[in-house]
Each structure stands twice: as structure tokens, then as C-alpha cells.
mmCIF file of C-alpha atoms and ligand atoms in Angstrom:
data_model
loop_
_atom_site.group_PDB
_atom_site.id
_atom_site.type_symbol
_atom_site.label_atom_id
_atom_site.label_comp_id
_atom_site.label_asym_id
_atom_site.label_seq_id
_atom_site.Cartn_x
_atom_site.Cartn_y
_atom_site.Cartn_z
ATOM 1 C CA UNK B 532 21.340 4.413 -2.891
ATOM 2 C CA UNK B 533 22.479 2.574 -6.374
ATOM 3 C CA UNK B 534 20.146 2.343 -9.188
ATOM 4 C CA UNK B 535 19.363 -1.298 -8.339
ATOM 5 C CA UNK B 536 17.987 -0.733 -5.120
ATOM 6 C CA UNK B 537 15.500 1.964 -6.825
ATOM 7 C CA UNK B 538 12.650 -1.064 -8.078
ATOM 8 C CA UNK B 539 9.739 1.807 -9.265
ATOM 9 C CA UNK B 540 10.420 5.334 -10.441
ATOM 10 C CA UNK B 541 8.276 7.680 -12.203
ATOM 11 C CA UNK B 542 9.500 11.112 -14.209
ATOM 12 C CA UNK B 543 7.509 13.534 -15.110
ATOM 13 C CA UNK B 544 4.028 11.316 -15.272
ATOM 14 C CA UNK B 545 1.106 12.563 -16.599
ATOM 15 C CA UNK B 546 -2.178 11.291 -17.379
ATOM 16 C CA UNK B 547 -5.197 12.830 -18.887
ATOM 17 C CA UNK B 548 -8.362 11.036 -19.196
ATOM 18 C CA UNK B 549 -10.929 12.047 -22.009
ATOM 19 C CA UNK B 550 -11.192 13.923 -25.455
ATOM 20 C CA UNK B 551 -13.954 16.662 -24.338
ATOM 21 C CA UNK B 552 -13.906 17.673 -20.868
ATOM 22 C CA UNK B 553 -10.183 16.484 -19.961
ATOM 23 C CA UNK B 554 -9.130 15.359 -16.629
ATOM 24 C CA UNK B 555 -5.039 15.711 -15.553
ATOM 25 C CA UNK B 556 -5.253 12.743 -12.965
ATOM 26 C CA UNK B 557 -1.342 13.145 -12.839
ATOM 27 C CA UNK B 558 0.265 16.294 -13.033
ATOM 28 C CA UNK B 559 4.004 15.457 -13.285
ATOM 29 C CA UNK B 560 4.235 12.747 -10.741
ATOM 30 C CA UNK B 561 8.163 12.396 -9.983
ATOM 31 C CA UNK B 562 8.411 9.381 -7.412
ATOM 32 C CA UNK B 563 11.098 6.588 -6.444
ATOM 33 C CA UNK B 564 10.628 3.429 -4.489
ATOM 34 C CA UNK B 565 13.681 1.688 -2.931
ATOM 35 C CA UNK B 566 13.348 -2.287 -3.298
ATOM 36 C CA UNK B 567 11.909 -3.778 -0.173
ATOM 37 C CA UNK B 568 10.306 -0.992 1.026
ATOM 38 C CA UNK B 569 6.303 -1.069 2.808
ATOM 39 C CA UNK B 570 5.177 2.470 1.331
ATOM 40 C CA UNK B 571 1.353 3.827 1.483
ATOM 41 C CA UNK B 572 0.091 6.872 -0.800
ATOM 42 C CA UNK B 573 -2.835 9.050 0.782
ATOM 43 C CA UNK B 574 -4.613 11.806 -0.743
ATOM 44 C CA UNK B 575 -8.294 12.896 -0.819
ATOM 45 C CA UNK B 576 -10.932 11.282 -3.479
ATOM 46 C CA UNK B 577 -9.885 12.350 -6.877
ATOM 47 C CA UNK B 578 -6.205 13.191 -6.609
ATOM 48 C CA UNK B 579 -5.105 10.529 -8.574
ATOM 49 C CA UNK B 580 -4.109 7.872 -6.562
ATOM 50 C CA UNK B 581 -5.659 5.263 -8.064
ATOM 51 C CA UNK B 582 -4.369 6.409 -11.404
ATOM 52 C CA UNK B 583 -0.882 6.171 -10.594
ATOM 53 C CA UNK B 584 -1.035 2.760 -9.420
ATOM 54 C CA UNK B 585 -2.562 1.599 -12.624
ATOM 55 C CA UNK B 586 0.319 3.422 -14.075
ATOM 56 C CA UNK B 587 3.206 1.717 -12.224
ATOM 57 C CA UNK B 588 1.442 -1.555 -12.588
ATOM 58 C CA UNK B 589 1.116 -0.961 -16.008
ATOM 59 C CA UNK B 590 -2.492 -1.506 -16.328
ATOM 60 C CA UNK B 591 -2.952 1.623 -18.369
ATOM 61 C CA UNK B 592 -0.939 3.865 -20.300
ATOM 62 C CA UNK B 593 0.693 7.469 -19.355
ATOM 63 C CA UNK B 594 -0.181 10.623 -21.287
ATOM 64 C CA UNK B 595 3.510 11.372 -20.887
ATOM 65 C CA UNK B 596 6.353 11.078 -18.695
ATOM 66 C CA UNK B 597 7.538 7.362 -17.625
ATOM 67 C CA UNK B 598 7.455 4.614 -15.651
ATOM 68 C CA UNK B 599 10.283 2.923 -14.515
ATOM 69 C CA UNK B 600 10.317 -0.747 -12.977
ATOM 70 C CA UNK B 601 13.437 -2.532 -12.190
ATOM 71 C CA UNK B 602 15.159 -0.605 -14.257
ATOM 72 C CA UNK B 603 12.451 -0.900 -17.207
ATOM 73 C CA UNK B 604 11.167 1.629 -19.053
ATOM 74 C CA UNK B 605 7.305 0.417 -19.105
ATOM 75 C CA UNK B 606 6.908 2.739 -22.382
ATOM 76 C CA UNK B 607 9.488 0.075 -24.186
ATOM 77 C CA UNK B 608 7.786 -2.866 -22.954
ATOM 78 C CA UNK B 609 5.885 -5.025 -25.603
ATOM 79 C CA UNK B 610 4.821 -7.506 -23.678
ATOM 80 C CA UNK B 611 2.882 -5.753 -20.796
ATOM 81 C CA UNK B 612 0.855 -9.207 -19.650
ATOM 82 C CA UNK B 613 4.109 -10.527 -19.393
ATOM 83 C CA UNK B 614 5.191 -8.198 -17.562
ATOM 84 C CA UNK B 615 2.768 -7.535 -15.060
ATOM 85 C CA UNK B 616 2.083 -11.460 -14.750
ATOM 86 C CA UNK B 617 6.359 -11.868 -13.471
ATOM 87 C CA UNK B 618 6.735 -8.539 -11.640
ATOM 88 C CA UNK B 619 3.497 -7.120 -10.524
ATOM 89 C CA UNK B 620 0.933 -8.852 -7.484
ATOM 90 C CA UNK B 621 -2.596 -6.564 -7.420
ATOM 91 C CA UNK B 622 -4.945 -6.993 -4.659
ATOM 92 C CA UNK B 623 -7.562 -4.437 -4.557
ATOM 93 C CA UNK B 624 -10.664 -3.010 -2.584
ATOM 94 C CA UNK B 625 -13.051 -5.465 -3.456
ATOM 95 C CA UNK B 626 -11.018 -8.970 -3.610
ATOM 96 C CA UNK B 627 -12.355 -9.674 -7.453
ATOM 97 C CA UNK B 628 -12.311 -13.683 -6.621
ATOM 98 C CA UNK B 629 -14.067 -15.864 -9.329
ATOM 99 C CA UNK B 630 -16.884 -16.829 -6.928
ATOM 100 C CA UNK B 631 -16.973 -20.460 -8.409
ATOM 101 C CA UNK B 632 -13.437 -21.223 -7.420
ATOM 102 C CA UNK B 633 -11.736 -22.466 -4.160
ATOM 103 C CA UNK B 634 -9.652 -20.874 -2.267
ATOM 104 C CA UNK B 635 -7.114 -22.845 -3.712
ATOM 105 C CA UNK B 636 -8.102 -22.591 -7.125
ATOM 106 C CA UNK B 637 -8.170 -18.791 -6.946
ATOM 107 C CA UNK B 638 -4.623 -18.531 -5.910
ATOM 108 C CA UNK B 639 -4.024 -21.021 -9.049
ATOM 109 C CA UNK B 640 -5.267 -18.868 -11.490
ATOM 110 C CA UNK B 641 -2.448 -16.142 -12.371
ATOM 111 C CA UNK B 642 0.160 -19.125 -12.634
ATOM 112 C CA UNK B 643 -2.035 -20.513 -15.444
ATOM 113 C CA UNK B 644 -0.254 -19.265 -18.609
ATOM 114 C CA UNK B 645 3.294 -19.531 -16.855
ATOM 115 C CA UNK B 646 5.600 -22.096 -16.478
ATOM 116 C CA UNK B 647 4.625 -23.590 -13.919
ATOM 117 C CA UNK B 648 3.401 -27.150 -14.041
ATOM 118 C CA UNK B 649 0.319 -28.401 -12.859
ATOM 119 C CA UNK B 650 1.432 -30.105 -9.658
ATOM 120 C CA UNK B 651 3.777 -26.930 -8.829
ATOM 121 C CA UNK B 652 1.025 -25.067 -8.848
ATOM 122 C CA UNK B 653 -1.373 -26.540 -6.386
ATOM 123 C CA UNK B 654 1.786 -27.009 -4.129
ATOM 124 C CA UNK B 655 2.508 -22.986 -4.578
ATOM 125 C CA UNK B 656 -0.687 -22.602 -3.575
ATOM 126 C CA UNK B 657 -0.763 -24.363 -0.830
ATOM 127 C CA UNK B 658 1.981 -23.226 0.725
ATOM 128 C CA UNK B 659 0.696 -19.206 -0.202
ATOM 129 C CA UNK B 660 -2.674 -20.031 1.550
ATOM 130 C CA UNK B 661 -0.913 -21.597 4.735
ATOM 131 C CA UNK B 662 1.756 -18.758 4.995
ATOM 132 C CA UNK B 663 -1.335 -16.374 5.088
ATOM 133 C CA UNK B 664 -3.056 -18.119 7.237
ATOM 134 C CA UNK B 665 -5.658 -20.094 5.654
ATOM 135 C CA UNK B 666 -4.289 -24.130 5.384
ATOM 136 C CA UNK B 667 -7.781 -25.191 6.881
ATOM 137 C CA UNK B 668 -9.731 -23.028 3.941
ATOM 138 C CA UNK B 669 -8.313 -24.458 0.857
ATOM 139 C CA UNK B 670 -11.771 -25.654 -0.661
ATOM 140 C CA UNK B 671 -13.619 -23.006 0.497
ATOM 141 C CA UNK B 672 -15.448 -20.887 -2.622
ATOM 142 C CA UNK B 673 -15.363 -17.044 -1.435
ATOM 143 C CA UNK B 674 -18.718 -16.931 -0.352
ATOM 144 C CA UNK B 675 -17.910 -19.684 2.833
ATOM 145 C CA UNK B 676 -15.376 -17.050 3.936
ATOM 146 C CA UNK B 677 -15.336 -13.858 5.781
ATOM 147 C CA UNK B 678 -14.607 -10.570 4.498
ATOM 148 C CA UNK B 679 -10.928 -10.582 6.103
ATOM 149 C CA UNK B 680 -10.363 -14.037 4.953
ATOM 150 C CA UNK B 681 -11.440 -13.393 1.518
ATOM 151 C CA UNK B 682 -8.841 -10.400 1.473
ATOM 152 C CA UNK B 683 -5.956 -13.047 2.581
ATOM 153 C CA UNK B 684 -6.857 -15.051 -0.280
ATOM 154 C CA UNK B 685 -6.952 -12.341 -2.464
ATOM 155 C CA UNK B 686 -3.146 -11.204 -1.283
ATOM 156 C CA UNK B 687 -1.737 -14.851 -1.338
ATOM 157 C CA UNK B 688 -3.156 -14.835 -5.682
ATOM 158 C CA UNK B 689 -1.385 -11.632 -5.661
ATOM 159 C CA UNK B 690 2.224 -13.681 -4.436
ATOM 160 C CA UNK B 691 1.546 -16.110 -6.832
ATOM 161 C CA UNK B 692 4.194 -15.568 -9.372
ATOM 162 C CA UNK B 693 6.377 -14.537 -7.016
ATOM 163 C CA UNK B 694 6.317 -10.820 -7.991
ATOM 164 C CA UNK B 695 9.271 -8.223 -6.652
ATOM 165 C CA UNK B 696 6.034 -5.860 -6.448
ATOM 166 C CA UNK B 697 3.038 -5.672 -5.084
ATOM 167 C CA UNK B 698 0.313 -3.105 -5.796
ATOM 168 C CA UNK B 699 -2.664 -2.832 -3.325
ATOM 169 C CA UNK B 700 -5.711 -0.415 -4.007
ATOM 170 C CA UNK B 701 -7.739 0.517 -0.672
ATOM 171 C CA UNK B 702 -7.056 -3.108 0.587
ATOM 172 C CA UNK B 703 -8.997 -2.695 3.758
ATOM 173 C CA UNK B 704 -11.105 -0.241 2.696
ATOM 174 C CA UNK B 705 -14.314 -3.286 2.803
ATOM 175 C CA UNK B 706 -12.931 -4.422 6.265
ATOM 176 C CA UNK B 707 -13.769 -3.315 9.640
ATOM 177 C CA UNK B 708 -11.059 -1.901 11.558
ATOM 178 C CA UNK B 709 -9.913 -4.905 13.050
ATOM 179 C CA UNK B 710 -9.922 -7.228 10.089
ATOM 180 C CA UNK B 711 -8.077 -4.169 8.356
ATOM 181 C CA UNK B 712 -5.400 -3.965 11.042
ATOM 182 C CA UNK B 713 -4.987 -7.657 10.600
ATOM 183 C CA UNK B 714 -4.677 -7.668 6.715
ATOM 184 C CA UNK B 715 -1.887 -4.908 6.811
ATOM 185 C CA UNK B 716 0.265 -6.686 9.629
ATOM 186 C CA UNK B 717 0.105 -9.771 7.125
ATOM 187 C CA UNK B 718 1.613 -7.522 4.341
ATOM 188 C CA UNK B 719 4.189 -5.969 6.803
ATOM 189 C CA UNK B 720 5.154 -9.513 7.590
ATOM 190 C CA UNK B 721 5.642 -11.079 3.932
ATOM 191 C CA UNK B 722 7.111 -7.556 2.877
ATOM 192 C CA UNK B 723 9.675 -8.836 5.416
ATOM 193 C CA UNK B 724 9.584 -11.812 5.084
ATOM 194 C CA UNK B 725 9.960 -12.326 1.683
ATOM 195 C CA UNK B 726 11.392 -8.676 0.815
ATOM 196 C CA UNK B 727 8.407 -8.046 -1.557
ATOM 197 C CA UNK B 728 7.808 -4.324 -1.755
ATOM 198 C CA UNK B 729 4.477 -3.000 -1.150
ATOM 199 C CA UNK B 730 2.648 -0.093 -2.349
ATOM 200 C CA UNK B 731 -0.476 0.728 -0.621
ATOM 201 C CA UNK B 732 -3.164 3.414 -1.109
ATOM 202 C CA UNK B 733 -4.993 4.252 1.623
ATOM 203 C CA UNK B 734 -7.564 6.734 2.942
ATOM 204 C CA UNK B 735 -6.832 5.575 6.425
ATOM 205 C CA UNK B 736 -4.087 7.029 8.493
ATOM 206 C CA UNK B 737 -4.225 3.920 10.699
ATOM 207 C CA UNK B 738 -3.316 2.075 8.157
ATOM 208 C CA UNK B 739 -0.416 5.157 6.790
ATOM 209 C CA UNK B 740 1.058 4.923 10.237
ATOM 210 C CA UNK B 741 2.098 1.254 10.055
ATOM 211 C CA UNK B 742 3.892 1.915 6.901
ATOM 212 C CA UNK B 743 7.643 3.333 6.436
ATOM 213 C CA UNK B 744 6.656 6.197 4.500
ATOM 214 C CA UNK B 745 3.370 8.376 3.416
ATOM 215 C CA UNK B 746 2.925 9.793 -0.222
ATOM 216 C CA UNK B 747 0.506 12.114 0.149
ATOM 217 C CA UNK B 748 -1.029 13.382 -3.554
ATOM 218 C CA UNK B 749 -2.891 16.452 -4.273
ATOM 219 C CA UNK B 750 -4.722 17.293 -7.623
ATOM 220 C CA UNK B 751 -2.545 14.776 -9.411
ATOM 221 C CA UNK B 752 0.622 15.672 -7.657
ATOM 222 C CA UNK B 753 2.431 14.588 -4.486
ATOM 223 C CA UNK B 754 2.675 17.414 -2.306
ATOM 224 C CA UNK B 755 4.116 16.029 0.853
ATOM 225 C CA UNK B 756 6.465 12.741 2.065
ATOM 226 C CA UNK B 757 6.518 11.847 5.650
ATOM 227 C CA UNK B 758 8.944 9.239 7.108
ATOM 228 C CA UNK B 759 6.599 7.338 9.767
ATOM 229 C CA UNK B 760 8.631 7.168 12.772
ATOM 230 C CA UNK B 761 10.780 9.758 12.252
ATOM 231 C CA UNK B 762 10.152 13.209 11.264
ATOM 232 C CA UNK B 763 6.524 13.587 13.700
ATOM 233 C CA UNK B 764 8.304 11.592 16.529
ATOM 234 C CA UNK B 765 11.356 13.739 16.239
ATOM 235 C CA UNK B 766 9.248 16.976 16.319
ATOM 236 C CA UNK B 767 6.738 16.178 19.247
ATOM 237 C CA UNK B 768 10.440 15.355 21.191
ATOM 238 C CA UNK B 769 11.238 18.502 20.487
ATOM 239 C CA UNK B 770 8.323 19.882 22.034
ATOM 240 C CA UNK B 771 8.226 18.005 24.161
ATOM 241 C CA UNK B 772 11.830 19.448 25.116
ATOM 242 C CA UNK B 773 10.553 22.919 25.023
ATOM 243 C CA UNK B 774 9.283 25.217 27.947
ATOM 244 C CA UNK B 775 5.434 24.703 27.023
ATOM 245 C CA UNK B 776 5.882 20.866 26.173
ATOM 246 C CA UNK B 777 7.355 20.423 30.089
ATOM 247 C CA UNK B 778 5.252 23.012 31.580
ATOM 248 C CA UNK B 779 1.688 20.697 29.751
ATOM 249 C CA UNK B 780 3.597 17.164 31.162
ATOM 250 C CA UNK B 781 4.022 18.777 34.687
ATOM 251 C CA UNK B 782 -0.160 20.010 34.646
ATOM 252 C CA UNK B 783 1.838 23.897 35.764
ATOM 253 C CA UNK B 784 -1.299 26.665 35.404
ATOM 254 C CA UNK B 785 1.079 28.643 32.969
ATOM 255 C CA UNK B 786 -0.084 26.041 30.424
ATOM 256 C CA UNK B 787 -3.817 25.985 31.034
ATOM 257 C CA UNK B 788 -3.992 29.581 31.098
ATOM 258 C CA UNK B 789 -2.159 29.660 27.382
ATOM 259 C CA UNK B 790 -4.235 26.910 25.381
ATOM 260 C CA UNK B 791 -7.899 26.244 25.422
ATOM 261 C CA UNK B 792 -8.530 23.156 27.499
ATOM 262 C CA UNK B 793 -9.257 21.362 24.457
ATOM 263 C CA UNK B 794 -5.790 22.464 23.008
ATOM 264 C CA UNK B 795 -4.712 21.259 26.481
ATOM 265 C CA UNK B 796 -5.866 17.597 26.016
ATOM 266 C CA UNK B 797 -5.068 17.371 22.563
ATOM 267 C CA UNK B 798 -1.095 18.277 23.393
ATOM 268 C CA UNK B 799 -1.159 16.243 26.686
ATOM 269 C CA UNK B 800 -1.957 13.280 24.899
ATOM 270 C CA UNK B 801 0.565 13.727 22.360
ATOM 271 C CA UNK B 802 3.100 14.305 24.666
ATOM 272 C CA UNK B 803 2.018 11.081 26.321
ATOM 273 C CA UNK B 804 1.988 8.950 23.590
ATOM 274 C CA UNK B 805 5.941 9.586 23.308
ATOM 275 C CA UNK B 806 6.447 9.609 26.601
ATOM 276 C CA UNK B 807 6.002 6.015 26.554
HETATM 277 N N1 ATP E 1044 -11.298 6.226 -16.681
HETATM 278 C C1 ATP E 1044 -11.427 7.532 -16.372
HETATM 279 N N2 ATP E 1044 -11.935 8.411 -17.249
HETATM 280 C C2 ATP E 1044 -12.054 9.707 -16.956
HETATM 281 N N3 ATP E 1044 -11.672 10.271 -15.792
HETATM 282 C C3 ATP E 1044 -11.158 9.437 -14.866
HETATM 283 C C4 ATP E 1044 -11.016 8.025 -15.101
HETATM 284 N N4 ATP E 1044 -10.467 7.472 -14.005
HETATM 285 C C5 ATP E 1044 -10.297 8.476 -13.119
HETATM 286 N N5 ATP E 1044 -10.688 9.655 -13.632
HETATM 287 C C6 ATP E 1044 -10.611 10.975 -12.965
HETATM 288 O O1 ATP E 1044 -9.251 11.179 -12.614
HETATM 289 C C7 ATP E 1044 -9.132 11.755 -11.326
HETATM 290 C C8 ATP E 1044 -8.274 10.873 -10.440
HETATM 291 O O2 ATP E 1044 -8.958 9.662 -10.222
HETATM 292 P P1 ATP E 1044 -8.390 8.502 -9.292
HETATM 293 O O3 ATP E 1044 -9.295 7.342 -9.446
HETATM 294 O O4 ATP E 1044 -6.955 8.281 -9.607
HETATM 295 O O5 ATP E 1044 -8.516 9.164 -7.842
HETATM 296 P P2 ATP E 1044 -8.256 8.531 -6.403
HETATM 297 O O6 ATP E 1044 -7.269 9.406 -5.733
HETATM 298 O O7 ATP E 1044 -7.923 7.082 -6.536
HETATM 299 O O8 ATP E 1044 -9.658 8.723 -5.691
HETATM 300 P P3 ATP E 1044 -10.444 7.784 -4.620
HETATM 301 O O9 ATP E 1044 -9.806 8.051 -3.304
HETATM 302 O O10 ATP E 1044 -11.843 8.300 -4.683
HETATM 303 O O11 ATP E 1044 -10.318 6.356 -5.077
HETATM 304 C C9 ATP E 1044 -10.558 11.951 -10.821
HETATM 305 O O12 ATP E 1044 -10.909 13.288 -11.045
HETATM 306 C C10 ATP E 1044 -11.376 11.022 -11.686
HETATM 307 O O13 ATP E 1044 -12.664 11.546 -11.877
HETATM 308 MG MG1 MG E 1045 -8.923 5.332 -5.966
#
């Protein structure tokens, strides 16, 4: 792995919020991203996920510690709009569209302010809202579209300025399971489609599972990393391989007598689920 292919890294991060009661959000956060890569953080409420994607997007400040992006120590940046503007697309929870604008329009409004001519906008636009999905809803203001479609808009304003990075807070957290599934397959797609890499928080392992790796924090901290598709595969095959895995897949006695029949169940379907 060469330095360029790291695009985010963070050493030593720490944030503390407040004067009086303080709160360590971040508790030495040491992290790398590889460019390209569809990564989701998980954690419970409170353990600072939030906070460290406002870090790495540079939306506020660290305590100590740094963040790097490309290469770019955020601490020696001076012009953090700029910055975030080129590198950094943010789609969050709660889509945040300006309720008076089209579709269209919405996806406009980060290019405003970069150069990017009037024309070359609406035709970025356009092409944004048709590669996720939504030619036939350019005029539509956010309140003419669905929760799921709102979300799409929200990710193609995010693409706008064509960042290397894209930041997404809870992104399907507002969406029913269905809309959610299809919001995250539209990521996976333009993260490889376009090699944009994706950061996701999630509470959702549904949504963890389709990624290529898990973050998971803890009390401002990341306490575990698990390669989807690898490490959990590569154990259940292993018992799977075992005497008790074989002994559950052939329904022998020996293996109802050991586990509790719901133990039994649990492992069975497990053992399916790779089995296919
Ligand atoms: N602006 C703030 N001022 C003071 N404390 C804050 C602020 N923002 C967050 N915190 C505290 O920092 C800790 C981490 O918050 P953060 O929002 O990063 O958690 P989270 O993992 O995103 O949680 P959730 O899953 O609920 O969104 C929490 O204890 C929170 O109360
Ligand atoms: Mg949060």
C-alpha cells in the first residue's frame, strides 16, 4: 500500500466538547482509508461516530491529533470551504434540501461559488440526477418526492464537485428498509463506478454487511475492524469443517443433545447460509 493510495488517515484524534462538564467524543482515533474503498463505521449512540466524520470532513476542529486527506494535513489548511467544497460530498440523515428548490436546482447549489459556468452546471446536474436515477424528477421541489428519492437527490448534490470523498451520516436511517437497501446499492455502484470512496455510518448491520469493511467505535475509540466477506465467512467454514459443524448439517442426535434447540437453529442456519 503506497502513501497515495491512503486518501483519509487520522493519528492520534481527539476531541473534547465543552469547558465544564467535558466530553472525549474521540479518544485517540488512529484510522486509514485506502482510495476507492466503500467503508461503514458502527458503534452504539454516543461513541463518537458522528464526531469523527465531522472531523475528516473538516466540518469542525480536533482537540488534538490530525487529520489527514490526500495527503493533507487538515490542521495546515486555511482554506477549509475550499477544501471541503473540491474534496468532500456530505449527505446526511435528514437530506437538508432547500425545500424551495428543484431537484435540479438543489444539485446546483454547491457548484455555485466554483468554477463552473452557468450552463456547465445545469448540464452536471443533469447528468448527476439521471445517473441516480431521477431524469424524469428534475423540477420536482423535495416535497413532490418520496423519502428514497429525496435521499438520491441529496447524494447526486453530494457528487457535485466531483469530490474523491464522500461522507454519509446515517443515510438511510429516515428510510424504510427497502428504500435503504436501494440508496446503499446506488452508493456501491458510483463508488465503483466512479471510484469515489465512501464513508458511511451506520447503526444498521444490513447496511455494514454490504460494505468492504466495518469500523466499529466504542467510547470514542475503534475497538474492532471486520473485513465483510472474509474473516466471518472464513470462520463459519471452519466450523462448518469441524465435527459439530457436520454433525448440525447432517441433523445427527449428537448435536441436538449438545446445544439447546434454539442454539440448534441459530447454527443450522448459519451453516446454511454458506452452504449456498
Ligand atoms: N456539540 C457537542 N457538544 C457537546 N457534546 C457533544 C457535541 N456533539 C456530540 N457530543 C457528545 O459527544 C459524544 C459523541 O457524540 P456523537 O454525535 O459523535 O455520537 P454518535 O456515535 O454519532 O451517536 P449517534 O449514534 O447517537 O448518532 C456524545 O457523548 C455526545 O453527547
Ligand atoms: Mg451520530
Amino acid at each position: 500500500m503506497g502513501e497515495n493510495d491512503v486518501i483519509v488517515e487520522t493519528r492520534n484524534l481527539v476531541k473534547i466538547y465543552g469547558d465544564g462538564a467535558q466530553v472525549r467524543a474521540l479518544n485517540g482515533v488512529n484510522m486509514r482509508v485506502v482510495r476507492g474503498e466503500f467503508i461503514s463505521v458502527m458503534g452504539p449512540s454516543g461513541s463518537g461516530k458522528s464526531t469523527l466524520l465531522n472531523m475528516i470532513g473538516a466540518l469542525d476542529r480536533p482537540t488534538s491529533g490530525q487529520v489527514l486527506v490526500n495527503g493533507q494535513d487538515l490542521g495546515e489548511v486555511r482554506d477549509l470551504d475550499g477544501f471541503r467544497a473540491r474534496t468532500v460530498g456530505f449527505v446526511f440523515q435528514l437530506h437538508n434540501l432547500i425545500p424551495t428548490l428543484t431537484a435540479r436546482e438543489n444539485v446546483e447549489v454547491p457548484m455555485v461559488g466554483q468554477p463552473v459556468g452557468r450552463a456547465e452546471r445545469r448540464r452536471r446536474a443533469e447528468e448527476l440526477l439521471a445517473l441516480v436515477g431521477l431524469a424524469d424528477r428534475m423540477d420536482h421541489l423535495p416535497a413532490q418526492l418520496s423519502g428514497g428519492e429525496r435521499q438520491r437527490v441529496a447524494i447526486a448534490r453530494a457528487l457535485a464537485n466531483r469530490p474523491s470523498l464522500v461522507l454519509a451520516d446515517e443515510p438511510t436511517g429516515d428510510l424504510d428498509s427497502r428504500s435503504g437497501a436501494e440508496i446503499i446499492q446506488l452508493m456501491r455502484r458510483l463508488n465503483r463506478e466512479l471510484g469515489t470512496t465512501f464513508i458511511l455510518v451506520t447503526h444498521d448491520p444490513a447496511v455494514a454487511r454490504q460494505t468492504e469493511r466495518v469500523l466499529v467505535m466504542k467510547d470514542g475509540r475503534i475497538v474492532r475492524e471486520h473485513h465483510v466477506g472474509t474473516p466471518f465467512e472464513e470462520d463459519l467454514k471452519a466450523f462448518r469443517d469441524s465435527g459439530l459443524g457436520q454433525a448440525i448439517l447432517a441433523g445427527d442426535d449428537v448435536a441436538r443433545d449438545l446445544l439447546t434447540p434454539e442454539e440448534y437453529e441459530v447454527l443450522l442456519r448459519l451453516l446454511r447460509r454458506i452452504a449456498q
